[in-house]
Amino acid sequence: MSPRLVSKGQIQAATLSALEEIYCQPEARIIELLKSARANETEPLAMDMLDAILANAELAARDRVPTCQDTGLLVVFAQLGTGICLEEPGLREILGSAAKYAWKELYLRDSLALDPLRGQIPGTQAGPTDNSILPLILHLEQVPGDKLTLHFCLKGGGAENCSALRMFAPTASLAEIGGFIVSTVLEAGGKPCPPVLVGVGIGGDFELCALLAKQALVLPRIAAEQDGALLAWEQELLRQINAKGKGVQGMGGQTTVLDLRILTAPCHIASLPVAVNIECHAHRSTSRVI
Amino acid sequence: MRILKLQLPIPPDVMASLKTGDKILLSGTLYTARDVAHARLCELIRQGQPLPIPFADSALFYCGPSPTPPGKLCGAIGPTTSARMDPYTPLLLEHGLKVMIGKGPRSAEVQVAIRSHGALYLACVGGTSAMLTACVVSRATFLWPELDSEAVYRLVVQYLPCYVALV
């Protein structure tokens, strides 16, 4: 069977439509979580702030204004079917040029430092030499089938900064691991714009646990994940964090975390890596299937 | 929750009456400043140069706006994490900074400095840019345009919703 060709134009159109959808509105499930947080709130200040967040979501979508002035870095999880053939010059460049166009078209903020050391050591610029391509964070995986699935996320810097990774001993207890997850969120206080989403990766190695934590934020839950034991622990950690009352913007209230999700992977017998990735309530994410 | 409409500069007696958790609908002139602008302002102070921002009459807004689309007054505005400005804040407070707008906690040192200088730290709700941007009356590039979104912009706002976090 000959491979199905996915054109540059198809990927560009998908990228532009995805970014147009998300820069001015959070995922629909986030609105539902925010509404239930508002219904459960008892603190007047937190109620007022949740009302502001919910009113803003409507206003932003109506007037096409970014939900947050930090329009983020672009993170893409791509699932490429084995039956697909892509055009030159490859997925990263196609997505990067489409994103560059979308950034200009939608007046998104250029939040990229091409040189992470900000010129302290001349010549450390890490961006592409072709400035018509926006650098993005791309995770590419091959899957069976003849579809290309793209999960887009505009990830803000404030919440990302509050994330953490720790290499535990393999004998670490659930209480120790849970304590790390809970304290990472609590120590962040109002910095990541709570109420937040928490993605946790457990297992794999140093970089895979961080990737799992990001996947926990961006990829939709799958059926195989319906492991009752893990779900119960997720709920328990969420309860423990919210019980501390940090609340909306860290100024007090019933809901600090809207959702907490854990993904796991096999790891070395010597290791137990754990990563906690934090996402703000503006969570801008959507998917396209080509 | 008290809701107060205040105009910058805030008179000292009004400032003294504010309580944590008060909601303020703030009007007046704001100057945006993020990390790099803070480093540059402190460098000017160290060089003994005059400060270009009139701190006494305005507020410093920790914000990097998004670009302004055609036909609009201003791109999206909103608070960035204040804690990143903590290393610079005590020096700016010594040189007349009175009102800061951002989000999230401040360091112990900054909390002390804010109280000892009779200054005010207001928190805005992050991720409410459409609502905040609707409060902008005018926007002008003020300093260091080469910094793009990190430049200092002069914003005049009316009834910008914020909350007293430290006073």
GROMACS .gro file of C-alpha atoms in nm:
model
  457
    1MET     CA    1   0.000   0.000   0.000
    2SER     CA    2   0.143   0.340  -0.095
    3PRO     CA    3   0.178   0.594   0.184
    4ARG     CA    4  -0.075   0.876   0.218
    5LEU     CA    5   0.079   1.216   0.152
    6VAL     CA    6   0.010   1.489   0.406
    7SER     CA    7   0.091   1.823   0.250
    8LYS     CA    8   0.262   2.126   0.395
    9GLY     CA    9  -0.058   2.323   0.329
   10GLN     CA   10  -0.268   2.082   0.538
   11ILE     CA   11  -0.033   2.114   0.835
   12GLN     CA   12  -0.017   2.494   0.800
   13ALA     CA   13  -0.398   2.520   0.792
   14ALA     CA   14  -0.431   2.293   1.097
   15THR     CA   15  -0.174   2.497   1.290
   16LEU     CA   16  -0.335   2.831   1.214
   17SER     CA   17  -0.686   2.708   1.297
   18ALA     CA   18  -0.566   2.547   1.623
   19LEU     CA   19  -0.385   2.862   1.740
   20GLU     CA   20  -0.677   3.082   1.636
   21GLU     CA   21  -0.899   2.863   1.852
   22ILE     CA   22  -0.685   2.858   2.166
   23TYR     CA   23  -0.511   3.196   2.204
   24CYS     CA   24  -0.834   3.355   2.321
   25GLN     CA   25  -1.010   3.067   2.498
   26PRO     CA   26  -0.925   2.791   2.744
   27GLU     CA   27  -1.021   2.430   2.677
   28ALA     CA   28  -1.395   2.371   2.735
   29ARG     CA   29  -1.329   2.126   3.019
   30ILE     CA   30  -1.134   2.399   3.205
   31ILE     CA   31  -1.438   2.628   3.197
   32GLU     CA   32  -1.643   2.349   3.355
   33LEU     CA   33  -1.378   2.296   3.626
   34LEU     CA   34  -1.368   2.672   3.694
   35LYS     CA   35  -1.748   2.685   3.721
   36SER     CA   36  -1.751   2.403   3.973
   37ALA     CA   37  -1.467   2.573   4.168
   38ARG     CA   38  -1.681   2.889   4.174
   39ALA     CA   39  -1.983   2.690   4.298
   40ASN     CA   40  -1.773   2.538   4.581
   41GLU     CA   41  -1.599   2.862   4.682
   42THR     CA   42  -1.667   3.021   5.020
   43GLU     CA   43  -1.414   3.309   5.026
   44PRO     CA   44  -1.550   3.638   4.883
   45LEU     CA   45  -1.211   3.737   4.736
   46ALA     CA   46  -1.172   3.402   4.559
   47MET     CA   47  -1.532   3.420   4.434
   48ASP     CA   48  -1.465   3.763   4.288
   49MET     CA   49  -1.146   3.642   4.117
   50LEU     CA   50  -1.315   3.329   3.977
   51ASP     CA   51  -1.595   3.548   3.844
   52ALA     CA   52  -1.329   3.763   3.676
   53ILE     CA   53  -1.163   3.458   3.520
   54LEU     CA   54  -1.495   3.324   3.390
   55ALA     CA   55  -1.608   3.667   3.262
   56ASN     CA   56  -1.269   3.711   3.095
   57ALA     CA   57  -1.302   3.378   2.914
   58GLU     CA   58  -1.624   3.499   2.750
   59LEU     CA   59  -1.492   3.846   2.674
   60ALA     CA   60  -1.163   3.716   2.529
   61ALA     CA   61  -1.340   3.474   2.295
   62ARG     CA   62  -1.594   3.737   2.189
   63ASP     CA   63  -1.345   4.020   2.126
   64ARG     CA   64  -1.060   3.793   2.007
   65VAL     CA   65  -0.820   3.919   2.275
   66PRO     CA   66  -0.554   3.682   2.417
   67THR     CA   67  -0.672   3.519   2.742
   68CYS     CA   68  -0.331   3.610   2.882
   69GLN     CA   69  -0.072   3.856   2.752
   70ASP     CA   70   0.184   3.574   2.781
   71THR     CA   71   0.082   3.386   2.469
   72GLY     CA   72   0.344   3.127   2.555
   73LEU     CA   73   0.584   2.896   2.380
   74LEU     CA   74   0.435   2.652   2.131
   75VAL     CA   75   0.450   2.288   2.240
   76VAL     CA   76   0.333   2.024   1.992
   77PHE     CA   77   0.284   1.653   2.046
   78ALA     CA   78   0.268   1.489   1.703
   79GLN     CA   79   0.149   1.133   1.648
   80LEU     CA   80   0.252   1.035   1.300
   81GLY     CA   81   0.084   0.733   1.142
   82THR     CA   82   0.318   0.479   0.982
   83GLY     CA   83   0.111   0.504   0.664
   84ILE     CA   84   0.191   0.873   0.616
   85CYS     CA   85   0.449   1.045   0.404
   86LEU     CA   86   0.529   1.410   0.485
   87GLU     CA   87   0.649   1.679   0.248
   88GLU     CA   88   0.992   1.839   0.269
   89PRO     CA   89   1.144   2.002   0.474
   90GLY     CA   90   0.988   1.794   0.752
   91LEU     CA   91   0.748   1.844   1.037
   92ARG     CA   92   0.951   2.081   1.259
   93GLU     CA   93   1.014   2.329   0.979
   94ILE     CA   94   0.656   2.311   0.848
   95LEU     CA   95   0.511   2.367   1.196
   96GLY     CA   96   0.769   2.637   1.270
   97SER     CA   97   0.689   2.840   0.959
   98ALA     CA   98   0.314   2.794   1.014
   99ALA     CA   99   0.355   2.911   1.374
  100LYS     CA  100   0.559   3.213   1.265
  101TYR     CA  101   0.276   3.312   1.032
  102ALA     CA  102   0.010   3.255   1.301
  103TRP     CA  103   0.206   3.461   1.556
  104LYS     CA  104   0.207   3.757   1.318
  105GLU     CA  105  -0.150   3.710   1.201
  106LEU     CA  106  -0.295   3.680   1.555
  107TYR     CA  107  -0.065   3.943   1.716
  108LEU     CA  108   0.070   3.693   1.967
  109ARG     CA  109   0.355   3.804   2.193
  110ASP     CA  110   0.708   3.707   2.094
  111SER     CA  111   0.804   3.542   2.423
  112LEU     CA  112   1.117   3.370   2.292
  113ALA     CA  113   1.471   3.436   2.408
  114LEU     CA  114   1.669   3.288   2.118
  115ASP     CA  115   1.976   3.305   2.339
  116PRO     CA  116   1.894   3.151   2.678
  117LEU     CA  117   2.207   3.315   2.828
  118ARG     CA  118   2.095   3.658   2.703
  119GLY     CA  119   2.425   3.751   2.541
  120GLN     CA  120   2.643   3.685   2.847
  121ILE     CA  121   2.849   3.449   2.635
  122PRO     CA  122   2.837   3.584   2.278
  123GLY     CA  123   2.741   3.327   2.017
  124THR     CA  124   2.511   3.112   2.226
  125GLN     CA  125   2.200   3.185   2.018
  126ALA     CA  126   2.016   2.855   1.989
  127GLY     CA  127   1.737   2.950   1.749
  128PRO     CA  128   1.709   2.844   1.386
  129THR     CA  129   1.921   3.050   1.146
  130ASP     CA  130   1.616   3.090   0.921
  131ASN     CA  131   1.408   3.356   1.096
  132SER     CA  132   1.093   3.263   0.906
  133ILE     CA  133   1.070   2.959   1.136
  134LEU     CA  134   0.947   2.990   1.494
  135PRO     CA  135   1.135   2.763   1.736
  136LEU     CA  136   0.888   2.525   1.900
  137ILE     CA  137   0.899   2.234   2.140
  138LEU     CA  138   0.814   1.929   1.927
  139HIS     CA  139   0.760   1.573   2.049
  140LEU     CA  140   0.717   1.329   1.763
  141GLU     CA  141   0.595   0.974   1.802
  142GLN     CA  142   0.516   0.715   1.536
  143VAL     CA  143   0.183   0.532   1.569
  144PRO     CA  144  -0.003   0.277   1.354
  145GLY     CA  145  -0.249   0.409   1.094
  146ASP     CA  146  -0.262   0.677   0.827
  147LYS     CA  147  -0.347   0.984   1.033
  148LEU     CA  148  -0.135   1.269   1.165
  149THR     CA  149  -0.261   1.389   1.505
  150LEU     CA  150  -0.128   1.719   1.636
  151HIS     CA  151  -0.183   1.829   1.997
  152PHE     CA  152  -0.104   2.200   2.037
  153CYS     CA  153  -0.039   2.387   2.360
  154LEU     CA  154   0.057   2.752   2.418
  155LYS     CA  155   0.254   2.720   2.740
  156GLY     CA  156   0.305   3.029   2.955
  157GLY     CA  157   0.628   3.093   3.144
  158GLY     CA  158   0.498   3.175   3.493
  159ALA     CA  159   0.348   2.833   3.563
  160GLU     CA  160   0.628   2.646   3.385
  161ASN     CA  161   0.881   2.816   3.618
  162CYS     CA  162   0.715   2.654   3.921
  163SER     CA  163   0.767   2.299   3.792
  164ALA     CA  164   1.014   2.058   3.952
  165LEU     CA  165   1.188   1.724   3.902
  166ARG     CA  166   1.340   1.493   4.159
  167MET     CA  167   1.526   1.164   4.128
  168PHE     CA  168   1.396   0.956   4.421
  169ALA     CA  169   1.550   0.637   4.559
  170PRO     CA  170   1.359   0.332   4.429
  171THR     CA  171   1.247   0.255   4.783
  172ALA     CA  172   1.081   0.597   4.831
  173SER     CA  173   0.736   0.568   4.987
  174LEU     CA  174   0.413   0.699   4.837
  175ALA     CA  175   0.406   0.952   5.122
  176GLU     CA  176   0.749   1.089   5.020
  177ILE     CA  177   0.655   1.108   4.651
  178GLY     CA  178   0.316   1.259   4.729
  179GLY     CA  179   0.482   1.505   4.967
  180PHE     CA  180   0.709   1.626   4.686
  181ILE     CA  181   0.413   1.674   4.451
  182VAL     CA  182   0.207   1.857   4.713
  183SER     CA  183   0.493   2.079   4.832
  184THR     CA  184   0.590   2.174   4.475
  185VAL     CA  185   0.241   2.314   4.421
  186LEU     CA  186   0.216   2.477   4.764
  187GLU     CA  187   0.559   2.643   4.744
  188ALA     CA  188   0.459   2.796   4.411
  189GLY     CA  189   0.186   2.988   4.594
  190GLY     CA  190   0.033   3.253   4.366
  191LYS     CA  191   0.320   3.251   4.116
  192PRO     CA  192   0.173   3.011   3.857
  193CYS     CA  193  -0.173   3.177   3.854
  194PRO     CA  194  -0.376   2.925   4.051
  195PRO     CA  195  -0.616   2.756   4.023
  196VAL     CA  196  -0.372   2.541   3.826
  197LEU     CA  197  -0.356   2.208   3.651
  198VAL     CA  198  -0.088   1.966   3.772
  199GLY     CA  199   0.073   1.708   3.544
  200VAL     CA  200   0.288   1.444   3.712
  201GLY     CA  201   0.526   1.200   3.545
  202ILE     CA  202   0.656   0.905   3.743
  203GLY     CA  203   0.914   0.659   3.609
  204GLY     CA  204   1.108   0.645   3.285
  205ASP     CA  205   1.433   0.835   3.324
  206PHE     CA  206   1.538   1.197   3.381
  207GLU     CA  207   1.382   1.338   3.063
  208LEU     CA  208   1.098   1.089   3.017
  209CYS     CA  209   0.940   1.171   3.354
  210ALA     CA  210   0.935   1.540   3.256
  211LEU     CA  211   0.781   1.449   2.920
  212LEU     CA  212   0.514   1.238   3.093
  213ALA     CA  213   0.431   1.533   3.318
  214LYS     CA  214   0.379   1.758   3.014
  215GLN     CA  215   0.175   1.485   2.840
  216ALA     CA  216  -0.043   1.463   3.151
  217LEU     CA  217  -0.132   1.830   3.093
  218VAL     CA  218  -0.175   1.829   2.717
  219LEU     CA  219  -0.289   1.485   2.595
  220PRO     CA  220  -0.649   1.374   2.652
  221ARG     CA  221  -0.702   1.100   2.910
  222ILE     CA  222  -0.715   0.754   2.752
  223ALA     CA  223  -0.922   0.449   2.843
  224ALA     CA  224  -0.620   0.241   2.955
  225GLU     CA  225  -0.556   0.504   3.222
  226GLN     CA  226  -0.872   0.417   3.415
  227ASP     CA  227  -0.668   0.250   3.687
  228GLY     CA  228  -0.879   0.295   3.998
  229ALA     CA  229  -0.582   0.294   4.236
  230LEU     CA  230  -0.395   0.571   4.056
  231LEU     CA  231  -0.708   0.783   4.011
  232ALA     CA  232  -0.780   0.758   4.382
  233TRP     CA  233  -0.425   0.877   4.461
  234GLU     CA  234  -0.464   1.167   4.217
  235GLN     CA  235  -0.782   1.271   4.397
  236GLU     CA  236  -0.614   1.232   4.736
  237LEU     CA  237  -0.321   1.457   4.635
  238LEU     CA  238  -0.560   1.713   4.489
  239ARG     CA  239  -0.758   1.707   4.814
  240GLN     CA  240  -0.440   1.749   5.023
  241ILE     CA  241  -0.328   2.052   4.821
  242ASN     CA  242  -0.668   2.220   4.815
  243ALA     CA  243  -0.710   2.162   5.190
  244LYS     CA  244  -0.417   2.402   5.248
  245GLY     CA  245  -0.632   2.689   5.120
  246LYS     CA  246  -0.376   2.870   4.898
  247GLY     CA  247  -0.662   2.940   4.662
  248VAL     CA  248  -0.709   3.162   4.359
  249GLN     CA  249  -0.391   3.362   4.282
  250GLY     CA  250  -0.254   3.235   4.616
  251MET     CA  251  -0.480   3.480   4.801
  252GLY     CA  252  -0.689   3.216   4.976
  253GLY     CA  253  -0.979   2.992   4.880
  254GLN     CA  254  -1.102   2.639   4.836
  255THR     CA  255  -0.946   2.556   4.498
  256THR     CA  256  -0.573   2.577   4.429
  257VAL     CA  257  -0.571   2.284   4.185
  258LEU     CA  258  -0.845   2.223   3.927
  259ASP     CA  259  -0.713   1.887   3.811
  260LEU     CA  260  -0.417   1.661   3.884
  261ARG     CA  261  -0.314   1.378   3.657
  262ILE     CA  262  -0.035   1.122   3.685
  263LEU     CA  263   0.126   0.925   3.402
  264THR     CA  264   0.375   0.647   3.465
  265ALA     CA  265   0.640   0.454   3.269
  266PRO     CA  266   0.877   0.165   3.350
  267CYS     CA  267   1.209   0.276   3.496
  268HIS     CA  268   1.554   0.146   3.599
  269ILE     CA  269   1.564  -0.066   3.918
  270ALA     CA  270   1.799   0.196   4.068
  271SER     CA  271   1.566   0.488   3.995
  272LEU     CA  272   1.234   0.653   4.066
  273PRO     CA  273   1.219   0.983   3.876
  274VAL     CA  274   0.926   1.215   3.949
  275ALA     CA  275   0.841   1.535   3.761
  276VAL     CA  276   0.571   1.790   3.840
  277ASN     CA  277   0.467   2.025   3.560
  278ILE     CA  278   0.234   2.311   3.647
  279GLU     CA  279  -0.010   2.480   3.410
  280CYS     CA  280  -0.215   2.794   3.468
  281HIS     CA  281  -0.594   2.812   3.445
  282ALA     CA  282  -0.568   2.978   3.102
  283HIS     CA  283  -0.463   2.632   2.967
  284ARG     CA  284  -0.459   2.684   2.590
  285SER     CA  285  -0.463   2.348   2.420
  286THR     CA  286  -0.639   2.169   2.135
  287SER     CA  287  -0.589   1.892   1.881
  288ARG     CA  288  -0.616   1.848   1.505
  289VAL     CA  289  -0.631   1.520   1.311
  290ILE     CA  290  -0.519   1.524   0.947
  291MET     CA  291  -1.483   4.276   5.059
  292ARG     CA  292  -1.438   4.653   5.024
  293ILE     CA  293  -1.430   4.796   4.674
  294LEU     CA  294  -1.254   5.132   4.631
  295LYS     CA  295  -1.211   5.351   4.326
  296LEU     CA  296  -0.868   5.511   4.349
  297GLN     CA  297  -0.677   5.756   4.133
  298LEU     CA  298  -0.297   5.764   4.116
  299PRO     CA  299  -0.116   5.919   4.296
  300ILE     CA  300  -0.290   5.772   4.602
  301PRO     CA  301  -0.287   6.024   4.892
  302PRO     CA  302  -0.090   5.903   5.199
  303ASP     CA  303  -0.398   5.898   5.425
  304VAL     CA  304  -0.587   5.678   5.178
  305MET     CA  305  -0.281   5.453   5.142
  306ALA     CA  306  -0.265   5.414   5.520
  307SER     CA  307  -0.630   5.308   5.532
  308LEU     CA  308  -0.594   5.021   5.286
  309LYS     CA  309  -0.624   4.661   5.404
  310THR     CA  310  -0.506   4.337   5.247
  311GLY     CA  311  -0.789   4.194   5.037
  312ASP     CA  312  -0.946   4.529   4.945
  313LYS     CA  313  -1.047   4.544   4.580
  314ILE     CA  314  -0.920   4.852   4.402
  315LEU     CA  315  -1.047   4.992   4.073
  316LEU     CA  316  -0.733   5.182   3.984
  317SER     CA  317  -0.712   5.480   3.748
  318GLY     CA  318  -0.405   5.672   3.641
  319THR     CA  319  -0.067   5.619   3.478
  320LEU     CA  320   0.120   5.288   3.485
  321TYR     CA  321   0.467   5.209   3.353
  322THR     CA  322   0.527   4.850   3.248
  323ALA     CA  323   0.854   4.690   3.356
  324ARG     CA  324   0.970   4.328   3.351
  325ASP     CA  325   1.304   4.163   3.432
  326VAL     CA  326   1.533   4.345   3.188
  327ALA     CA  327   1.377   4.688   3.252
  328HIS     CA  328   1.426   4.632   3.627
  329ALA     CA  329   1.793   4.546   3.576
  330ARG     CA  330   1.838   4.860   3.363
  331LEU     CA  331   1.662   5.088   3.612
  332CYS     CA  332   1.883   4.960   3.894
  333GLU     CA  333   2.191   5.007   3.675
  334LEU     CA  334   2.091   5.373   3.619
  335ILE     CA  335   2.065   5.419   3.996
  336ARG     CA  336   2.407   5.261   4.050
  337GLN     CA  337   2.553   5.499   3.791
  338GLY     CA  338   2.400   5.792   3.978
  339GLN     CA  339   2.174   5.886   3.686
  340PRO     CA  340   1.825   6.031   3.729
  341LEU     CA  341   1.538   5.780   3.716
  342PRO     CA  342   1.332   5.828   3.399
  343ILE     CA  343   1.004   5.703   3.554
  344PRO     CA  344   0.808   5.945   3.777
  345PHE     CA  345   0.745   5.695   4.058
  346ALA     CA  346   0.565   5.942   4.286
  347ASP     CA  347   0.267   5.987   4.051
  348SER     CA  348   0.237   5.646   3.893
  349ALA     CA  349   0.251   5.270   3.946
  350LEU     CA  350   0.499   5.014   3.816
  351PHE     CA  351   0.317   4.733   3.636
  352TYR     CA  352   0.498   4.399   3.600
  353CYS     CA  353   0.374   4.336   3.249
  354GLY     CA  354   0.493   4.261   2.898
  355PRO     CA  355   0.205   4.349   2.665
  356SER     CA  356   0.134   4.153   2.348
  357PRO     CA  357   0.158   4.349   2.018
  358THR     CA  358  -0.116   4.601   1.944
  359PRO     CA  359  -0.339   4.487   1.655
  360PRO     CA  360  -0.450   4.754   1.404
  361GLY     CA  361  -0.751   4.952   1.522
  362LYS     CA  362  -0.693   4.872   1.890
  363LEU     CA  363  -0.553   5.095   2.163
  364CYS     CA  364  -0.330   4.830   2.314
  365GLY     CA  365  -0.234   4.463   2.288
  366ALA     CA  366  -0.320   4.229   2.573
  367ILE     CA  367  -0.195   4.333   2.918
  368GLY     CA  368  -0.176   4.140   3.243
  369PRO     CA  369   0.051   4.076   3.539
  370THR     CA  370   0.365   3.866   3.528
  371THR     CA  371   0.514   3.690   3.834
  372SER     CA  372   0.627   3.961   4.077
  373ALA     CA  373   0.880   3.742   4.261
  374ARG     CA  374   1.121   3.777   3.968
  375MET     CA  375   1.144   4.151   4.038
  376ASP     CA  376   1.218   4.095   4.410
  377PRO     CA  377   1.598   4.132   4.380
  378TYR     CA  378   1.552   4.483   4.232
  379THR     CA  379   1.257   4.608   4.434
  380PRO     CA  380   1.422   4.729   4.760
  381LEU     CA  381   1.657   4.962   4.565
  382LEU     CA  382   1.366   5.104   4.363
  383LEU     CA  383   1.165   5.156   4.683
  384GLU     CA  384   1.459   5.352   4.826
  385HIS     CA  385   1.437   5.571   4.516
  386GLY     CA  386   1.071   5.657   4.542
  387LEU     CA  387   0.876   5.360   4.405
  388LYS     CA  388   0.534   5.365   4.573
  389VAL     CA  389   0.290   5.133   4.393
  390MET     CA  390   0.360   4.799   4.223
  391ILE     CA  391   0.113   4.581   4.033
  392GLY     CA  392   0.184   4.215   3.964
  393LYS     CA  393   0.085   3.869   4.076
  394GLY     CA  394   0.196   3.621   4.339
  395PRO     CA  395   0.404   3.635   4.657
  396ARG     CA  396   0.697   3.867   4.741
  397SER     CA  397   1.015   3.776   4.927
  398ALA     CA  398   1.045   3.842   5.301
  399GLU     CA  399   1.293   4.123   5.228
  400VAL     CA  400   1.055   4.292   4.985
  401GLN     CA  401   0.764   4.259   5.228
  402VAL     CA  402   0.966   4.443   5.492
  403ALA     CA  403   1.082   4.708   5.244
  404ILE     CA  404   0.725   4.770   5.120
  405ARG     CA  405   0.603   4.827   5.476
  406SER     CA  406   0.897   5.043   5.581
  407HIS     CA  407   0.856   5.271   5.276
  408GLY     CA  408   0.479   5.298   5.308
  409ALA     CA  409   0.443   5.143   4.963
  410LEU     CA  410   0.165   4.935   4.815
  411TYR     CA  411   0.170   4.603   4.628
  412LEU     CA  412  -0.141   4.525   4.427
  413ALA     CA  413  -0.222   4.189   4.268
  414CYS     CA  414  -0.412   4.153   3.943
  415VAL     CA  415  -0.571   3.826   3.836
  416GLY     CA  416  -0.339   3.658   3.587
  417GLY     CA  417  -0.506   3.519   3.276
  418THR     CA  418  -0.773   3.790   3.260
  419SER     CA  419  -0.617   3.995   2.981
  420ALA     CA  420  -0.934   4.073   2.787
  421MET     CA  421  -1.085   4.232   3.097
  422LEU     CA  422  -0.768   4.421   3.194
  423THR     CA  423  -0.698   4.540   2.840
  424ALA     CA  424  -1.048   4.692   2.822
  425CYS     CA  425  -0.935   4.933   3.101
  426VAL     CA  426  -0.656   5.087   2.889
  427VAL     CA  427  -0.724   5.445   2.783
  428SER     CA  428  -0.390   5.508   2.610
  429ARG     CA  429  -0.058   5.339   2.546
  430ALA     CA  430   0.278   5.484   2.444
  431THR     CA  431   0.626   5.337   2.417
  432PHE     CA  432   0.823   5.513   2.690
  433LEU     CA  433   1.170   5.358   2.720
  434TRP     CA  434   1.390   5.104   2.545
  435PRO     CA  435   1.172   5.009   2.245
  436GLU     CA  436   1.442   4.760   2.138
  437LEU     CA  437   1.323   4.538   2.424
  438ASP     CA  438   0.996   4.478   2.238
  439SER     CA  439   0.743   4.334   2.487
  440GLU     CA  440   0.996   4.393   2.768
  441ALA     CA  441   1.018   4.767   2.691
  442VAL     CA  442   0.870   5.024   2.928
  443TYR     CA  443   0.525   5.129   2.808
  444ARG     CA  444   0.327   5.416   2.954
  445LEU     CA  445  -0.032   5.305   3.003
  446VAL     CA  446  -0.319   5.523   3.120
  447VAL     CA  447  -0.590   5.302   3.271
  448GLN     CA  448  -0.934   5.353   3.411
  449TYR     CA  449  -1.081   5.125   3.679
  450LEU     CA  450  -0.819   4.852   3.644
  451PRO     CA  451  -0.936   4.577   3.885
  452CYS     CA  452  -0.670   4.476   4.138
  453TYR     CA  453  -0.649   4.364   4.499
  454VAL     CA  454  -0.437   4.488   4.789
  455ALA     CA  455  -0.178   4.215   4.852
  456LEU     CA  456   0.073   4.405   5.071
  457VAL     CA  457   0.050   4.746   5.228
   0.00000   0.00000   0.00000
